[in-house]
Coordinates of C-alpha atoms in Angstrom, one line a residue:
M47 CA -18.4 -11.2 2.2
P48 CA -14.8 -11.6 1.2
Q49 CA -14.1 -13.6 -2.0
P50 CA -11.0 -15.7 -1.4
R51 CA -8.4 -15.9 -4.1
R52 CA -6.5 -18.9 -5.2
L53 CA -2.7 -18.3 -5.0
P54 CA -0.1 -19.9 -7.2
Q55 CA 1.8 -22.7 -5.5
L56 CA 5.4 -21.7 -6.5
E57 CA 8.4 -23.1 -4.7
N58 CA 10.9 -22.0 -7.3
L59 CA 10.6 -19.4 -10.1
P60 CA 11.2 -20.5 -13.6
R61 CA 13.1 -17.3 -14.3
M62 CA 14.5 -14.3 -12.4
V63 CA 11.1 -12.6 -12.8
Y64 CA 7.8 -14.4 -13.0
A65 CA 4.7 -12.3 -13.8
R66 CA 1.0 -12.8 -13.3
S67 CA -2.0 -10.6 -14.3
E68 CA -5.2 -10.7 -12.4
S69 CA -8.6 -9.0 -12.6
L70 CA -9.8 -8.9 -9.0
P71 CA -13.5 -8.5 -8.0
A72 CA -14.7 -6.3 -5.3
G73 CA -14.1 -7.8 -1.9
S74 CA -11.3 -10.1 -3.1
L75 CA -9.0 -11.5 -0.4
A76 CA -5.7 -13.3 -0.5
A77 CA -5.4 -14.6 3.0
A78 CA -2.2 -14.3 5.0
H79 CA 0.7 -16.0 3.3
S80 CA 4.3 -15.5 2.4
H81 CA 6.8 -16.3 -0.5
A82 CA 10.4 -17.3 -0.6
F83 CA 10.9 -14.6 -3.2
G84 CA 10.0 -10.9 -3.5
Q85 CA 6.8 -9.6 -4.9
L86 CA 5.8 -6.3 -6.6
S87 CA 2.0 -5.8 -6.8
F88 CA 1.1 -3.1 -9.2
A89 CA -2.4 -1.5 -9.3
G90 CA -3.3 -0.6 -12.9
E91 CA -6.9 0.1 -11.8
G92 CA -8.5 0.1 -8.4
V93 CA -6.9 0.2 -5.0
L94 CA -4.9 -2.7 -3.4
T95 CA -4.6 -2.9 0.4
V96 CA -1.7 -5.0 1.7
A97 CA -1.6 -5.8 5.4
T98 CA 1.6 -7.1 7.1
P99 CA 2.4 -7.7 10.8
T100 CA 4.0 -4.3 11.0
G101 CA 1.7 -2.1 8.9
S102 CA -1.0 -1.4 6.3
H103 CA 0.0 -0.4 2.8
V104 CA -2.4 1.1 0.2
A105 CA -1.7 1.2 -3.5
P106 CA -4.0 3.3 -5.6
P107 CA -3.6 3.3 -9.4
R108 CA -0.1 3.8 -10.7
R109 CA 1.3 2.7 -7.3
A110 CA 2.9 -0.6 -6.4
V111 CA 3.6 -2.4 -3.1
W112 CA 6.9 -4.1 -2.7
L113 CA 7.0 -7.2 -0.4
P114 CA 10.4 -8.6 0.5
P115 CA 10.9 -12.4 0.6
G116 CA 9.4 -14.2 3.6
L117 CA 7.1 -11.4 4.7
V118 CA 3.6 -12.6 5.8
H119 CA 0.9 -10.5 4.1
E120 CA -2.7 -10.4 2.9
V121 CA -4.1 -8.5 0.0
T122 CA -7.7 -7.1 -0.2
T123 CA -9.7 -5.0 -2.7
S124 CA -12.9 -3.2 -1.8
Q125 CA -13.7 -2.5 -5.4
P126 CA -12.7 -4.2 -8.7
A127 CA -9.0 -3.9 -9.5
E128 CA -6.5 -4.8 -12.1
M129 CA -3.3 -6.2 -10.6
R130 CA 0.1 -7.1 -12.1
S131 CA 2.3 -9.2 -9.8
L132 CA 6.0 -9.6 -10.4
Y133 CA 7.6 -12.4 -8.4
I134 CA 11.4 -11.7 -8.2
R135 CA 14.1 -14.1 -7.0
A136 CA 15.3 -13.5 -3.5
D137 CA 18.9 -12.9 -4.6
Q138 CA 17.9 -9.7 -6.3
D139 CA 18.5 -7.0 -3.7
I140 CA 16.4 -4.3 -5.2
F141 CA 15.5 -2.4 -2.1
C142 CA 17.8 -2.3 1.0
P143 CA 17.2 -2.7 3.8
P144 CA 14.4 -5.1 2.9
R145 CA 11.0 -3.8 4.0
C146 CA 7.5 -3.3 2.7
L147 CA 7.2 -0.2 0.5
V148 CA 4.5 1.6 -1.5
L149 CA 6.1 3.0 -4.6
T150 CA 5.1 5.6 -7.2
V151 CA 5.3 4.0 -10.7
G152 CA 6.2 6.4 -13.5
P153 CA 5.3 5.9 -17.2
L154 CA 8.5 4.0 -18.2
A155 CA 8.3 1.6 -15.2
R156 CA 4.6 1.1 -15.9
E157 CA 5.2 0.1 -19.5
L158 CA 8.0 -2.2 -18.4
I159 CA 5.8 -3.9 -15.8
L160 CA 3.0 -4.4 -18.4
A161 CA 5.5 -5.8 -20.9
A162 CA 7.0 -8.2 -18.4
A163 CA 3.5 -9.3 -17.4
A164 CA 3.0 -10.4 -21.1
L165 CA 6.2 -12.5 -21.2
P166 CA 6.0 -16.3 -21.3
P167 CA 7.0 -18.0 -18.0
E168 CA 10.2 -19.4 -19.5
Y169 CA 11.3 -16.4 -21.5
D170 CA 14.7 -16.3 -23.1
E171 CA 17.0 -14.8 -20.5
E172 CA 19.8 -14.3 -23.1
G173 CA 17.5 -12.6 -25.7
P174 CA 15.4 -9.4 -25.9
D175 CA 13.1 -10.6 -23.2
G176 CA 15.9 -11.1 -20.7
R177 CA 17.3 -7.6 -21.5
L178 CA 13.8 -6.1 -20.9
V179 CA 13.7 -7.8 -17.5
A180 CA 17.1 -6.4 -16.7
V181 CA 16.0 -2.9 -17.5
L182 CA 12.8 -3.4 -15.5
L183 CA 14.8 -4.4 -12.4
D184 CA 17.1 -1.3 -12.8
Q185 CA 14.0 0.9 -13.1
L186 CA 12.3 -0.6 -10.0
A187 CA 15.3 0.3 -7.9
T188 CA 14.8 4.0 -8.7
L189 CA 11.1 4.3 -7.9
P190 CA 10.3 6.9 -5.2
E191 CA 8.5 5.8 -2.1
A192 CA 4.9 7.1 -1.7
G193 CA 3.2 8.0 1.5
F194 CA 0.6 5.3 1.6
S195 CA 2.0 3.2 4.4
L196 CA 0.8 3.1 8.0
P197 CA 3.2 1.5 10.4
W198 CA 1.6 -0.6 13.2
P199 CA 3.0 -0.8 16.7
A200 CA 4.0 -4.2 18.2
D201 CA 3.1 -3.1 21.7
P202 CA -0.3 -4.7 22.6
Q203 CA -1.6 -1.6 24.4
L204 CA -0.7 0.7 21.5
A205 CA -2.1 -1.8 19.0
A206 CA -5.4 -1.9 20.8
V207 CA -5.6 1.9 20.5
C208 CA -4.8 1.6 16.8
R209 CA -7.4 -1.0 16.2
A210 CA -10.1 1.2 17.8
L211 CA -9.1 4.1 15.6
A212 CA -9.0 2.0 12.5
A213 CA -12.5 0.7 13.2
A214 CA -13.8 4.3 13.7
P215 CA -11.7 6.9 11.9
D216 CA -14.2 9.5 12.9
D217 CA -13.4 8.9 16.6
V218 CA -12.6 12.4 17.9
R219 CA -11.5 11.5 21.4
P220 CA -8.2 13.3 22.4
M221 CA -5.0 11.4 22.9
E222 CA -5.2 11.8 26.6
T223 CA -8.6 10.0 26.8
L224 CA -7.3 7.2 24.5
A225 CA -4.2 6.8 26.6
K226 CA -6.2 6.6 29.9
N227 CA -8.5 3.9 28.4
A228 CA -5.3 2.0 27.5
G229 CA -4.0 2.3 31.0
M230 CA -1.2 4.9 30.5
T231 CA -0.7 8.6 30.5
G232 CA -0.8 10.7 27.4
R233 CA 2.9 11.4 27.7
T234 CA 3.7 7.7 27.9
L235 CA 1.5 6.9 24.9
A236 CA 3.2 9.7 22.8
R237 CA 6.7 8.6 23.7
R238 CA 6.1 4.9 23.1
F239 CA 4.2 5.6 19.9
Q240 CA 7.1 7.5 18.4
V241 CA 9.5 4.7 19.3
E242 CA 7.3 2.0 17.9
T243 CA 6.2 3.6 14.7
G244 CA 8.6 6.3 13.9
L245 CA 5.7 8.8 13.8
S246 CA 4.2 11.0 16.4
F247 CA 0.7 9.9 17.5
G248 CA -0.8 13.0 15.8
K249 CA 0.9 12.2 12.4
W250 CA -0.1 8.6 12.6
R251 CA -3.7 9.5 13.3
R252 CA -3.8 12.0 10.4
R253 CA -2.3 9.5 8.0
Q254 CA -4.7 6.8 9.2
R255 CA -7.7 9.1 8.5
L256 CA -6.4 10.0 5.1
L257 CA -5.8 6.4 4.1
A258 CA -9.3 5.6 5.3
A259 CA -10.7 8.4 3.2
L260 CA -9.1 6.8 0.1
A261 CA -11.4 3.7 0.5
H262 CA -14.5 6.0 0.8
L263 CA -13.5 7.9 -2.3
E264 CA -12.9 4.7 -4.2
A265 CA -16.3 3.4 -3.2
G266 CA -17.9 6.5 -4.7
A267 CA -18.5 8.7 -1.6
S268 CA -18.6 12.4 -2.1
V269 CA -15.7 14.5 -0.9
T270 CA -17.8 15.8 2.0
A271 CA -19.0 12.3 3.1
A272 CA -15.4 10.9 2.8
G273 CA -14.1 13.6 4.9
L274 CA -16.7 13.4 7.6
E275 CA -16.5 9.6 7.8
S276 CA -12.8 9.9 8.2
G277 CA -12.9 12.2 11.1
Y278 CA -12.7 15.7 9.6
E279 CA -15.0 18.4 10.9
S280 CA -15.6 20.0 7.5
A281 CA -15.0 19.4 3.8
S282 CA -12.6 22.3 3.6
A283 CA -10.4 20.9 6.4
F284 CA -10.4 17.5 4.6
V285 CA -9.5 19.0 1.2
A286 CA -6.7 21.0 2.7
A287 CA -5.2 18.0 4.6
F288 CA -5.6 15.7 1.6
R289 CA -3.9 18.2 -0.8
E290 CA -1.0 18.8 1.6
A291 CA -0.4 15.1 2.0
F292 CA -0.9 13.8 -1.6
G293 CA -0.5 16.8 -3.9
V294 CA -4.0 16.7 -5.3
T295 CA -7.5 17.4 -4.0
P296 CA -9.8 14.5 -3.1
G297 CA -12.0 15.4 -6.0
E298 CA -9.1 15.2 -8.4
F299 CA -8.1 11.9 -6.9
A300 CA -11.6 10.5 -7.2
R301 CA -12.0 11.6 -10.8
G302 CA -8.6 10.0 -11.6
L303 CA -9.9 6.7 -10.2
R304 CA -13.1 6.8 -12.3
S305 CA -11.4 7.8 -15.5
G306 CA -8.2 5.8 -15.2
S307 CA -6.2 9.0 -15.9
N308 CA -2.9 9.9 -14.2
V309 CA -4.6 12.3 -11.8
T310 CA -4.1 10.4 -8.6
A311 CA -2.0 11.3 -5.7
G312 CA 1.2 13.2 -6.2
N313 CA 4.7 11.7 -6.3
H314 CA 6.0 13.0 -3.0
A315 CA 6.0 11.0 0.2
C316 CA 3.1 11.8 2.6
S317 CA 4.1 14.4 5.1
C318 CA 1.0 13.9 7.2

């Protein structure tokens, strides 16, 4: 059963950046809400899943999700997680155009985020603390995008197909069958899917399966079980797809989750 989180009631930020540190239990849920300011949610440990009206965004350790001001979102964790949240005033245009992003956080940015999270709410903007925040904002703007986002189509027929696949990642029905059940041809589904999500249906489905596998690995499933439950016919096919997309094997990723080491997914955007 989800464990609802109490969210801060902030209409205005006391400084340019306001930080919060939270230890989240397994099954925590921040129900759909929005802010008048931007938010960077950094996963120090555990995996954060952020859902927005246009997609799902997964942040394993040493990743962060950027949410622009005004975007409705909810945050869940399937296992315990350590989260650092930076609320940033809306006039700071760090990422343009404004959109939800999953970012790879390097060692310098990580230390800056942790240092900012330890600042008092009303830190001295003219002193060392203010200079630290200025460097942090500069570093955030340079972080590379990671391939842990899954765009969601607005079209109701396509969204119904996506919901069915998200509920059953091991669904092996071909695109033509899924399209027929949705009341369209396979060609129409493929064309509309590309327009709505920016991905081909095949790439979207592969990415959805790999992101589903992350949750299984986080929960302690074996590589074989995670692959089969995510729709792969064999462990070898799963390992190859995972390595191609994220730069590490699923076993290396799982060991990194358990040990808290830097062996999680690679720094390149997912090509799946």
